mmCIF file of C-alpha atoms in Angstrom:
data_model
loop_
_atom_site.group_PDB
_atom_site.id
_atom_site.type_symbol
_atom_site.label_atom_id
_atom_site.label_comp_id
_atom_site.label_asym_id
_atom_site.label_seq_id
_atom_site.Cartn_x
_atom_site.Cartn_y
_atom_site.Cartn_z
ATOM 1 C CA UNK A 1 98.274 122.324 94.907
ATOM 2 C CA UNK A 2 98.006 118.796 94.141
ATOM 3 C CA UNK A 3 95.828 117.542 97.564
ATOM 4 C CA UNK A 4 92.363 115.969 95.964
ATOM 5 C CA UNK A 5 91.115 114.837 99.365
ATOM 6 C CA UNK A 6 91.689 116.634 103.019
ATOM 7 C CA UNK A 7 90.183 115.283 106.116
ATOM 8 C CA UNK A 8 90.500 116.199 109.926
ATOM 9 C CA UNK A 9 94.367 114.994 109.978
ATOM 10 C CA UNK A 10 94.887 113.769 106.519
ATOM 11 C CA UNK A 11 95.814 114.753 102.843
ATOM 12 C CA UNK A 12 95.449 112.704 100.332
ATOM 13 C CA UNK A 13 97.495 114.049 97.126
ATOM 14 C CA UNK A 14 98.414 112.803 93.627
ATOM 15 C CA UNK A 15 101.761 110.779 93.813
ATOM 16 C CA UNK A 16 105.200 112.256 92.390
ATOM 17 C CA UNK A 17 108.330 111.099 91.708
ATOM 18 C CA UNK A 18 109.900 112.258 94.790
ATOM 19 C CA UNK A 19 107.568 110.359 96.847
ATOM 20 C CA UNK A 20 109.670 107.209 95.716
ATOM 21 C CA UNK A 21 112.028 106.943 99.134
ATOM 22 C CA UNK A 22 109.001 106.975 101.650
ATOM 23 C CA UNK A 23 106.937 104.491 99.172
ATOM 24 C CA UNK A 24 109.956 101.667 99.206
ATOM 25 C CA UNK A 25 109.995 101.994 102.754
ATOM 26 C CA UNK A 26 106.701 100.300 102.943
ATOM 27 C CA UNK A 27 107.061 98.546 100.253
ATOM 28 C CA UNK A 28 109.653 96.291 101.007
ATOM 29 C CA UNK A 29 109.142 96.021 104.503
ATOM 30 C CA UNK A 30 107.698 92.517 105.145
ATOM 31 C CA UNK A 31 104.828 93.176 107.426
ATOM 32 C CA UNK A 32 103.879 95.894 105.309
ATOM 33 C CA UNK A 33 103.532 93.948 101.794
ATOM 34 C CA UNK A 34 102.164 90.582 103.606
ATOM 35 C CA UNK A 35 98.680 91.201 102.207
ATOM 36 C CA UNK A 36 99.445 92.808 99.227
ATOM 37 C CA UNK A 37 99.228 91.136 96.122
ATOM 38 C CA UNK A 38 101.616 88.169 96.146
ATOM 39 C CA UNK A 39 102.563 88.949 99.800
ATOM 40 C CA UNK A 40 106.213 89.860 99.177
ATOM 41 C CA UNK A 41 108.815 92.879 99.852
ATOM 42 C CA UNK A 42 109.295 94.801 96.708
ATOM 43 C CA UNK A 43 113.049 95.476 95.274
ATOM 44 C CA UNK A 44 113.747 99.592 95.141
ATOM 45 C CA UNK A 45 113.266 99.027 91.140
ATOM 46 C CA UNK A 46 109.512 97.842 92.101
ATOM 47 C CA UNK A 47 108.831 100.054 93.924
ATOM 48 C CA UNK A 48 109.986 102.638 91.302
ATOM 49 C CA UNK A 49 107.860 100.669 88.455
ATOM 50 C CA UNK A 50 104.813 100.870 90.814
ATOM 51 C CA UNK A 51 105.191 104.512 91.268
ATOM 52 C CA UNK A 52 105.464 105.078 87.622
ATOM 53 C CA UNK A 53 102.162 102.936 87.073
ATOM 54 C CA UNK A 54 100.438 104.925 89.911
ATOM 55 C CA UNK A 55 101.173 108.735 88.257
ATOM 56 C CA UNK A 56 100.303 106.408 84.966
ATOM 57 C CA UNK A 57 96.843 105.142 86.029
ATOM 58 C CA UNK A 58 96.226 108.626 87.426
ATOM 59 C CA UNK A 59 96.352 110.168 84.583
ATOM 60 C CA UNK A 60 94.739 107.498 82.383
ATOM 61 C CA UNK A 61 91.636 107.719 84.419
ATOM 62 C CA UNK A 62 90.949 110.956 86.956
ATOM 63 C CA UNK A 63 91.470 108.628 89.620
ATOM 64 C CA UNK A 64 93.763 106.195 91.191
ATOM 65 C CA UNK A 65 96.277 105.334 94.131
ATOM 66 C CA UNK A 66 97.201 108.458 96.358
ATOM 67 C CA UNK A 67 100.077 109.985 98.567
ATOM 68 C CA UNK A 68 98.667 110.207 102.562
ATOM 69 C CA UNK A 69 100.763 112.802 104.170
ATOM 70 C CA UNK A 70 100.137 114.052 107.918
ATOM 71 C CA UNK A 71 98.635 117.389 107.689
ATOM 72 C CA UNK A 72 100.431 118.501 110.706
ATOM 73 C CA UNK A 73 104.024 117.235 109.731
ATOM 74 C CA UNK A 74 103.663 116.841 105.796
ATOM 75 C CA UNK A 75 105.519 113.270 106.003
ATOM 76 C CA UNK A 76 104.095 110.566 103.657
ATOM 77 C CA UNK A 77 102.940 108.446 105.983
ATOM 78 C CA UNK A 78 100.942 106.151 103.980
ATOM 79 C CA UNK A 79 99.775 105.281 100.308
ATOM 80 C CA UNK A 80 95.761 105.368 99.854
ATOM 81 C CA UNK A 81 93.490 105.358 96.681
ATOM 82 C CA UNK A 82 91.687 103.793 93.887
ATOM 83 C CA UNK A 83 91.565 100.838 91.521
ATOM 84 C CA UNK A 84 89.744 99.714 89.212
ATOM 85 C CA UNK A 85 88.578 95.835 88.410
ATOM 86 C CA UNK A 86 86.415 94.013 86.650
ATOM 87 C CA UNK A 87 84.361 92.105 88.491
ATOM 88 C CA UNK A 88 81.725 89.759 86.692
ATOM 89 C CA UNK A 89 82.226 91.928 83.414
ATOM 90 C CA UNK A 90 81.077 94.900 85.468
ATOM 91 C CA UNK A 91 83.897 98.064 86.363
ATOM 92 C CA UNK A 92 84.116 98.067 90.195
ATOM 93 C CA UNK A 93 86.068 100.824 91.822
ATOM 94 C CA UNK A 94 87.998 99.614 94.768
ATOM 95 C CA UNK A 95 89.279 101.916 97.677
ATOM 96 C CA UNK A 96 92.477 100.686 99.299
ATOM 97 C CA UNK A 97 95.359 101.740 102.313
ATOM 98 C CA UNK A 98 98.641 101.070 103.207
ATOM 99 C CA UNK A 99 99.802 103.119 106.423
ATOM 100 C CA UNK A 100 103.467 102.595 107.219
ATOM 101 C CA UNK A 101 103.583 100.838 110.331
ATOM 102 C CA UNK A 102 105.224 103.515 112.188
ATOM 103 C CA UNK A 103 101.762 104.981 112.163
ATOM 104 C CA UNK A 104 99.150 102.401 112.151
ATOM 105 C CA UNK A 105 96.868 102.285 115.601
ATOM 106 C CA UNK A 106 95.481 105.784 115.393
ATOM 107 C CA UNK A 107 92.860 105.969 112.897
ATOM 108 C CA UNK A 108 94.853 106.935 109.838
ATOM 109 C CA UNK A 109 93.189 104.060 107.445
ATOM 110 C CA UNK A 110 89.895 104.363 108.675
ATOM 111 C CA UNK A 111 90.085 108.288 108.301
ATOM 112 C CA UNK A 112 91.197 107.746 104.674
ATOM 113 C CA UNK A 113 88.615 105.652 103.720
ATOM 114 C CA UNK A 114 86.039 107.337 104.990
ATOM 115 C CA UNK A 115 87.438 110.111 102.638
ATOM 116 C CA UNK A 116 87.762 108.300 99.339
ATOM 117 C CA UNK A 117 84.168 106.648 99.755
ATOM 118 C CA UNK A 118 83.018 109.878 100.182
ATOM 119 C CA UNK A 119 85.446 111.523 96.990
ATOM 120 C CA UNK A 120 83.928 108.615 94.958
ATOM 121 C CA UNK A 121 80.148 108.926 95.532
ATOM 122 C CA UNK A 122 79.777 112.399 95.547
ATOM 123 C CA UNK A 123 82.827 113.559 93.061
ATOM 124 C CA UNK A 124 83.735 110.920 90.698
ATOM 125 C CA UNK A 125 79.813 109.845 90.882
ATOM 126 C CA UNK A 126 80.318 106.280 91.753
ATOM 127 C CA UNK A 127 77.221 104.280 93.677
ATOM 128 C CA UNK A 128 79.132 101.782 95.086
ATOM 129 C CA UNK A 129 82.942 101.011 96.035
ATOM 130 C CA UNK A 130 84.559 98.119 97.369
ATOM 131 C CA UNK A 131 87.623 96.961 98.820
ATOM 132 C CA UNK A 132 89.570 93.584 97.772
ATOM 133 C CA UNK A 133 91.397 92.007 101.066
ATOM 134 C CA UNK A 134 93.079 88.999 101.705
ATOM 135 C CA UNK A 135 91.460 86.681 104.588
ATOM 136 C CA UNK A 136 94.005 87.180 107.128
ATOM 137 C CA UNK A 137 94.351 91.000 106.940
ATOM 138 C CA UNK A 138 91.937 91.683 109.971
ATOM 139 C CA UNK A 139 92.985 94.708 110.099
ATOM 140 C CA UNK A 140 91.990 95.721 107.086
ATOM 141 C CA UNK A 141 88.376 94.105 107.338
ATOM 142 C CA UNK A 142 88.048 95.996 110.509
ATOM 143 C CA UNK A 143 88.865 99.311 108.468
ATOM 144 C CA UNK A 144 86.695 98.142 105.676
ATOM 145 C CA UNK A 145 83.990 97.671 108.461
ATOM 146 C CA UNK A 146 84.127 100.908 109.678
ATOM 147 C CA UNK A 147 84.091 102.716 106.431
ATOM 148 C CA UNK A 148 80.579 100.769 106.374
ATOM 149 C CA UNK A 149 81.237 98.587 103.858
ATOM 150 C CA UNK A 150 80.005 94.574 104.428
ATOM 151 C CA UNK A 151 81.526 91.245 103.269
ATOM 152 C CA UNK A 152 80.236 90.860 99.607
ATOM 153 C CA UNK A 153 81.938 87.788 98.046
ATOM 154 C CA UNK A 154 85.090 85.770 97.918
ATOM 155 C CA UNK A 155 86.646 86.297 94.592
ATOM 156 C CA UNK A 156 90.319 85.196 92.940
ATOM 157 C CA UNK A 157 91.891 88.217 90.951
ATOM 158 C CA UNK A 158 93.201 88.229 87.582
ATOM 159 C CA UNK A 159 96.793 86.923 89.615
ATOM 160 C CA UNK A 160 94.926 83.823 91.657
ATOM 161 C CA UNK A 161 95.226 85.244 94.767
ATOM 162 C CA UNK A 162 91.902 84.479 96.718
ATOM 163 C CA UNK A 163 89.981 87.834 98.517
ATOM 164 C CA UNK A 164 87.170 88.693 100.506
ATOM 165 C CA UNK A 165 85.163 91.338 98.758
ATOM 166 C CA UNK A 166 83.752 93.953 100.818
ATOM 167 C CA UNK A 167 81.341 96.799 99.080
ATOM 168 C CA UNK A 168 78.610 99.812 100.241
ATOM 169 C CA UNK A 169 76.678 101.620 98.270
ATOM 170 C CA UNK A 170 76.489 105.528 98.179
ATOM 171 C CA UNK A 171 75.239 107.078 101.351
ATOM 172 C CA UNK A 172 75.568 103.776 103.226
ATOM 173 C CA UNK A 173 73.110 101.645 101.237
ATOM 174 C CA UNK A 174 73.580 98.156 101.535
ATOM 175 C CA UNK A 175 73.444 95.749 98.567
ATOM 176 C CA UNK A 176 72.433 92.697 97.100
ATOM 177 C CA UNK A 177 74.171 90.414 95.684
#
């Protein structure tokens, strides 16, 4: 079994190569991609090369970007998981979702998150984890909210694209600058 992270209606498993039709459905739907990274649709060859990069990263490091699939139905209903950036010289691990919009309004996100801050404290042993979203994704502010993190910083990744920073520490612990 491949799941790393279950929650009440949730599991959160590595990514394969036959997850690769459900992922380019998000990712080259518009609304989808809109806050993510440059903001555009990705061709089915992106979407293939992201994949790849994903399984890659996962294996590099323990850790990285995950396959959400219903626990009741077993569709992939979402893409969740870890990155990792440097942020002022220092390793910062990020926790991110993308829900297909066919099943965003109930929770899904927020549920996730929940479950990779608490995967990162308490099994990969991070003390803090952030998340790195663009100004006009209120929806995912609101998510980052109520996973507890706060608004830490703006910041400009490595690609110029300007973010809001949100972070908490382990066990809810807020943090200084």
């Amino acid at each position: 079994m491949d799941r790393i992270i279950a929650t009440p209606r949730l599991e959160l498993r590595r990514l394969r190569a036959g997850d690769l039709d459900a992922l380019h459905e998000m990712y080259s739907d518009a609304t989808t991609m809109r806050y993510i990274g440059a903001g555009r649709p990705a061709t089915r060859e992106q979407s293939a090369e992201a994949l790849l990069a994903a399984i890659t990263q996962y294996e590099q490091y323990g850790f990285g970007l995950l396959a959400t699939i219903h626990a009741e139905t077993q569709q992939l209903i979402g893409r969740c998981g870890y990155k990792l950036w440097q942020i002022e010289g220092k390793d910062c691990l990020e926790i991110g979702w993308m829900i297909h919009p066919a099943h965003t309004g109930n929770g899904y996100a927020t549920e996730a998150g929940i479950g990779l801050r608490e995967y990162a404290f308490h099994v990969l042993g991070w003390d803090s984890v952030i998340s790195v979203i663009q100004p006009g994704n209120l929806s995912s502010i609101r998510v980052a909210q109520k996973v507890g993190e706060e608004y830490w910083k703006d910041w400009s990744t490595p690609g110029g694209v300007r973010v809001r920073l949100y972070r908490v520490g382990r066990d809810g612990a807020t943090l200084s600058s």
